[in-house]
Short mmCIF file of C-alpha atoms in Angstrom, two decimals:
data_model
loop_
_atom_site.label_atom_id
_atom_site.label_comp_id
_atom_site.label_asym_id
_atom_site.label_seq_id
_atom_site.Cartn_x
_atom_site.Cartn_y
_atom_site.Cartn_z
CA MET A 238 -55.86 4.39 -37.46
CA ASP A 239 -59.86 3.43 -38.44
CA SER A 240 -61.59 4.01 -42.29
CA PRO A 241 -65.06 3.06 -43.61
CA ASN A 242 -62.89 1.32 -46.42
CA ASN A 243 -59.40 -0.57 -44.95
CA SER A 244 -58.33 -1.38 -48.62
CA LEU A 245 -56.75 0.45 -51.04
CA GLY A 246 -57.15 -0.41 -54.56
CA GLY A 247 -55.69 2.36 -57.41
CA SER A 248 -52.10 3.26 -58.39
CA GLN A 249 -49.13 1.87 -56.35
CA ARG A 250 -48.38 5.24 -55.87
CA LEU A 251 -51.37 5.70 -54.32
CA VAL A 252 -50.49 2.49 -52.52
CA ALA A 253 -46.93 4.59 -51.26
CA LEU A 254 -48.41 7.48 -50.20
CA ALA A 255 -50.84 5.82 -47.98
CA HIS A 256 -48.26 4.12 -45.96
CA GLN A 257 -46.41 7.06 -46.33
CA LEU A 258 -49.25 9.13 -44.67
CA ARG A 259 -50.01 6.26 -42.03
CA LEU A 260 -46.61 7.04 -40.54
CA TYR A 261 -46.83 11.00 -40.43
CA LYS A 262 -47.66 11.98 -36.94
CA PRO A 263 -49.15 15.63 -36.41
CA PRO A 264 -46.81 17.93 -33.92
CA PRO A 265 -48.30 18.47 -31.01
CA THR A 266 -50.66 21.39 -29.98
CA PRO A 267 -51.30 23.93 -26.96
CA LEU A 268 -55.31 22.26 -27.36
CA ASP A 269 -53.92 18.31 -27.51
CA ASP A 270 -54.61 18.21 -23.25
CA ASP A 271 -58.66 19.46 -23.34
CA ASP A 272 -59.87 17.06 -26.22
CA ASP A 273 -61.46 15.11 -23.47
CA ASP A 274 -62.22 17.38 -20.79
CA ASP A 275 -66.11 18.53 -21.42
CA ASP A 276 -66.09 21.10 -19.02
CA GLY A 277 -66.11 25.35 -19.35
CA PRO A 278 -67.03 27.27 -21.88
CA GLU A 279 -66.51 26.82 -25.62
CA GLU A 280 -66.05 28.62 -28.65
CA PRO A 281 -69.53 30.75 -29.41
CA THR A 282 -70.57 30.82 -32.88
CA THR A 283 -73.63 31.82 -34.60
CA GLY A 284 -75.70 31.42 -38.10
CA GLU A 285 -74.63 29.31 -40.29
CA SER A 286 -70.71 30.23 -40.18
CA ALA A 287 -71.41 27.97 -36.70
CA GLY A 288 -71.99 24.90 -39.39
CA LYS A 289 -69.48 25.56 -41.70
CA VAL A 290 -65.61 25.19 -42.07
CA VAL A 291 -65.76 28.40 -44.48
CA SER A 292 -63.76 30.83 -42.35
CA ARG A 293 -60.97 33.40 -43.95
CA VAL A 294 -58.39 32.79 -41.74
CA GLY A 295 -57.07 29.85 -41.86
CA VAL A 296 -53.97 29.81 -38.44
CA VAL A 297 -51.87 26.72 -37.55
CA GLU A 298 -53.17 25.98 -33.96
CA SER A 299 -49.70 25.46 -33.15
CA ALA A 300 -48.82 28.92 -34.25
CA ALA A 301 -51.69 29.69 -31.92
CA PRO A 302 -50.31 29.54 -28.05
CA ILE A 303 -53.34 30.51 -26.03
CA SER A 304 -52.97 33.41 -23.75
CA GLY A 305 -53.97 34.25 -20.05
CA ASP A 306 -55.77 31.30 -18.53
CA PRO A 307 -56.41 28.22 -21.19
CA GLU A 308 -59.72 27.53 -19.38
CA ARG A 309 -61.42 30.11 -20.78
CA PHE A 310 -60.35 28.86 -24.38
CA ARG A 311 -61.97 25.30 -25.88
CA PRO A 312 -62.74 25.81 -29.51
CA LYS A 313 -65.38 23.67 -30.42
CA ARG A 314 -64.51 20.78 -32.98
CA ALA A 315 -64.70 20.72 -37.01
CA ALA A 316 -63.53 18.51 -39.51
CA VAL A 317 -62.89 18.95 -43.59
CA LEU A 318 -61.72 16.13 -45.59
CA ILE A 319 -59.17 16.37 -47.78
CA CYS A 320 -59.69 13.32 -50.49
CA LEU A 321 -57.09 12.57 -52.66
CA PHE A 322 -56.45 10.79 -55.95
CA GLU A 323 -54.42 10.25 -58.69
CA GLY A 324 -55.41 12.25 -61.84
CA ASP A 325 -55.87 10.73 -65.41
CA ALA A 326 -52.07 12.92 -66.40
CA GLY A 327 -50.83 10.63 -62.80
CA ASP A 328 -51.15 14.09 -60.83
CA LEU A 329 -52.73 13.87 -57.11
CA ARG A 330 -55.59 15.86 -57.13
CA VAL A 331 -57.83 17.11 -54.35
CA ILE A 332 -61.13 17.31 -54.21
CA LEU A 333 -62.95 20.80 -53.79
CA THR A 334 -66.02 22.50 -53.13
CA LYS A 335 -67.70 26.15 -54.31
CA ARG A 336 -70.27 27.14 -52.04
CA SER A 337 -73.93 27.65 -52.81
CA SER A 338 -74.78 31.58 -53.78
CA THR A 339 -78.07 31.08 -51.82
CA LEU A 340 -76.51 30.75 -48.61
CA SER A 341 -76.56 33.81 -46.65
CA THR A 342 -73.01 34.07 -45.61
CA HIS A 343 -69.63 32.49 -47.66
CA SER A 344 -71.49 32.08 -50.13
CA GLY A 345 -69.98 30.89 -53.20
CA GLU A 346 -66.58 30.71 -51.67
CA ILE A 347 -64.27 27.64 -51.96
CA ALA A 348 -64.33 24.75 -49.40
CA LEU A 349 -63.28 21.84 -48.50
CA PRO A 350 -65.92 19.42 -47.35
CA GLY A 351 -66.27 19.13 -43.97
CA GLY A 352 -68.08 21.08 -40.71
CA LYS A 353 -68.37 20.40 -37.06
CA ALA A 354 -68.66 17.18 -35.08
CA GLU A 355 -71.84 16.25 -33.88
CA GLU A 356 -72.60 14.00 -30.81
CA GLY A 357 -72.43 10.39 -32.77
CA ASP A 358 -69.01 10.94 -34.90
CA LYS A 359 -67.04 8.82 -32.92
CA ASP A 360 -63.97 10.47 -34.33
CA ASP A 361 -62.62 13.76 -36.38
CA GLY A 362 -62.19 10.86 -39.47
CA GLU A 363 -65.74 10.07 -39.40
CA THR A 364 -66.95 13.77 -38.39
CA ALA A 365 -64.90 14.60 -42.49
CA ILE A 366 -66.61 11.40 -44.12
CA ARG A 367 -70.10 11.94 -42.94
CA GLU A 368 -70.36 15.96 -43.86
CA ALA A 369 -68.54 14.73 -47.21
CA LYS A 370 -71.04 12.07 -47.91
CA GLU A 371 -74.42 15.26 -47.17
CA GLU A 372 -72.51 18.31 -48.98
CA ILE A 373 -71.44 16.14 -51.90
CA GLY A 374 -72.60 12.78 -51.85
CA LEU A 375 -69.74 10.66 -51.61
CA ASP A 376 -69.88 7.10 -50.51
CA PRO A 377 -68.14 6.44 -47.45
CA SER A 378 -66.94 3.07 -48.77
CA LEU A 379 -64.60 4.71 -51.38
CA VAL A 380 -62.84 6.96 -49.23
CA ASN A 381 -59.38 5.20 -46.90
CA VAL A 382 -58.92 7.34 -44.27
CA VAL A 383 -54.77 7.86 -43.80
CA THR A 384 -53.48 9.89 -41.45
CA LEU A 385 -54.80 13.74 -39.93
CA LEU A 386 -53.29 17.01 -39.95
CA GLU A 387 -52.53 19.42 -36.88
CA PRO A 388 -55.67 21.53 -36.22
CA PHE A 389 -55.75 25.23 -37.41
CA LEU A 390 -58.34 27.84 -35.78
CA SER A 391 -60.51 29.30 -38.08
CA LYS A 392 -61.32 32.92 -37.76
CA HIS A 393 -63.67 32.36 -35.75
CA PHE A 394 -61.65 29.91 -33.80
CA LEU A 395 -62.87 27.09 -34.52
CA ARG A 396 -60.99 23.72 -34.21
CA VAL A 397 -60.57 22.85 -37.64
CA VAL A 398 -58.99 18.84 -38.17
CA PRO A 399 -57.58 17.92 -41.59
CA VAL A 400 -58.43 14.43 -42.63
CA ILE A 401 -56.14 13.45 -45.80
CA GLY A 402 -58.91 10.26 -47.07
CA ILE A 403 -57.68 8.03 -50.42
CA LEU A 404 -60.22 8.19 -52.95
CA ASN A 405 -60.11 4.89 -54.29
CA GLU A 406 -62.25 4.42 -57.01
CA LYS A 407 -62.22 7.83 -59.06
CA GLU A 408 -64.73 6.25 -61.95
CA SER A 409 -66.75 5.38 -59.13
CA PHE A 410 -67.62 9.32 -57.22
CA LYS A 411 -70.21 10.76 -58.87
CA PRO A 412 -70.62 13.96 -57.45
CA ALA A 413 -74.21 14.95 -56.29
CA PRO A 414 -73.97 18.15 -54.43
CA ASN A 415 -76.64 18.93 -52.19
CA PRO A 416 -77.64 21.92 -53.75
CA ALA A 417 -78.92 23.54 -50.15
CA GLU A 418 -74.99 23.57 -49.65
CA VAL A 419 -73.17 23.25 -52.94
CA GLU A 420 -72.65 24.87 -55.92
CA THR A 421 -70.29 22.87 -57.62
CA VAL A 422 -67.82 20.08 -57.12
CA PHE A 423 -64.33 20.24 -58.57
CA ASP A 424 -60.81 18.73 -58.51
CA ALA A 425 -57.42 20.34 -58.45
CA PRO A 426 -54.02 19.58 -58.74
CA LEU A 427 -52.22 19.14 -55.04
CA GLU A 428 -49.44 20.26 -55.82
CA MET A 429 -50.00 23.86 -56.46
CA PHE A 430 -50.63 24.82 -53.35
CA ILE A 431 -46.84 24.53 -52.60
CA LYS A 432 -45.65 26.41 -55.18
CA ASP A 433 -45.47 30.28 -56.47
CA GLU A 434 -47.11 29.87 -59.71
CA ASN A 435 -50.75 31.58 -59.07
CA ARG A 436 -50.62 32.61 -55.84
CA ARG A 437 -50.44 36.14 -53.88
CA GLY A 438 -50.12 36.94 -50.24
CA GLU A 439 -51.68 39.79 -47.94
CA GLU A 440 -50.21 41.19 -45.03
CA ARG A 441 -52.69 41.28 -42.20
CA ASP A 442 -52.43 42.09 -38.62
CA TRP A 443 -54.18 40.25 -35.89
CA MET A 444 -53.62 41.36 -32.02
CA GLY A 445 -50.05 43.87 -32.82
CA ASN A 446 -48.64 40.05 -35.03
CA LYS A 447 -48.34 40.00 -38.69
CA TYR A 448 -49.48 37.01 -40.99
CA ILE A 449 -49.45 36.28 -44.43
CA LEU A 450 -53.37 35.54 -45.67
CA HIS A 451 -52.73 33.54 -49.00
CA PHE A 452 -54.44 33.25 -52.12
CA PHE A 453 -54.52 30.61 -55.40
CA ASP A 454 -56.43 31.01 -58.34
CA TYR A 455 -57.08 28.30 -60.68
CA GLU A 456 -59.10 27.99 -63.67
CA THR A 457 -60.64 24.21 -65.27
CA GLU A 458 -63.22 24.03 -67.57
CA ASN A 459 -63.58 27.81 -68.63
CA LYS A 460 -64.38 28.47 -64.63
CA LYS A 461 -62.36 30.52 -62.74
CA PHE A 462 -61.89 29.83 -58.70
CA LEU A 463 -60.01 31.98 -55.90
CA ILE A 464 -58.63 29.64 -52.88
CA TRP A 465 -57.89 31.47 -50.23
CA GLY A 466 -57.39 31.85 -46.60
CA LEU A 467 -58.40 28.63 -44.31
CA THR A 468 -58.82 26.11 -47.26
CA ALA A 469 -55.64 27.65 -49.00
CA GLY A 470 -54.22 27.39 -45.46
CA ILE A 471 -54.79 23.62 -44.51
CA LEU A 472 -53.78 22.49 -48.08
CA ILE A 473 -50.26 24.33 -48.65
CA ARG A 474 -49.73 22.16 -45.20
CA ALA A 475 -51.53 19.20 -46.69
CA ALA A 476 -49.19 19.13 -50.04
CA SER A 477 -46.49 19.97 -47.63
CA VAL A 478 -46.90 16.52 -45.87
CA VAL A 479 -47.93 14.64 -48.85
CA TYR A 480 -44.95 16.32 -51.15
CA GLN A 481 -42.21 15.92 -48.26
CA ARG A 482 -41.08 19.06 -48.72
CA PRO A 483 -42.23 23.24 -47.53
CA PRO A 484 -43.55 25.60 -49.96
CA PRO A 485 -41.45 28.57 -51.86
CA PHE A 486 -43.06 31.06 -49.71
CA LEU A 487 -43.61 31.95 -46.33
CA GLU A 488 -45.95 30.13 -45.35
CA GLN A 489 -47.73 31.54 -42.10
CA ASN A 490 -45.64 31.22 -39.02
CA PRO A 491 -47.38 34.33 -36.91
CA ILE A 492 -47.45 34.50 -33.33
CA PHE A 493 -50.76 34.84 -32.89
CA LYS A 494 -52.24 34.91 -29.47
CA VAL A 495 -56.21 34.38 -28.41
CA PRO A 496 -58.05 36.68 -26.22
CA ARG A 497 -58.89 36.00 -22.57
CA VAL A 498 -62.55 36.22 -23.21
CA LEU A 499 -64.17 35.45 -27.13
CA ASN A 500 -67.41 36.47 -27.80
CA LYS A 501 -69.72 36.33 -30.78
CA ASP A 502 -67.80 39.26 -32.56
CA THR A 503 -64.58 38.22 -31.83
CA VAL A 504 -62.93 37.10 -35.23
CA LEU A 505 -59.16 37.47 -36.95
CA PRO A 506 -59.17 39.88 -39.67
#
């Protein structure tokens, strides 16, 4: 897999993790055959939520089979960066952001660095790395992209590809958040997302099918953060892949159906 930096520094644990993750193959999804087809309608998006991945619901794409004619459903692509590094205590940690409170939509919510693909991006990894540089000043040379996870569908049916990268030299990363987009940059232990501590779930309904929305409470440096929805769902899956074990709680596993026709008002609850 291509990466801005093909060398991997850091501990032997990170080297072993990189080798492990490079062998990971995400399961096929219903939209895999549509990746290179630019014909047909795309999922409509509006406003700031069209440009940033901060939706409330994260649905694993393979759990969202397309109903009716698949020609009616070709979502736009986005990517988020799951940037991992080894903390001072030896634990694996992931970089997160708190959205700017001045934004008109999803202000103050927790997100992974990321956003929609642009025409010049050669792949999902480049999208995620570019967005991370724009949002938090992360130098692409410090990140080694090692694998992609299965795509998720956002609340607005945006196809979001999680990109796992390893931060080679954590001391060299000096967060420089773009104040127009990001209020705070922080990190959290990845393993917390496959533990039932500090987690709660809420049952929701979509077209007659039940699913669970996950919420994780996290506190660091006397600041409290609520990680939920799409971001929580992606991190549950990432932690399950990295630690090679499922969470002790029901992840989601709904049988979602995508409406035959989507418009700007079609969203998951």
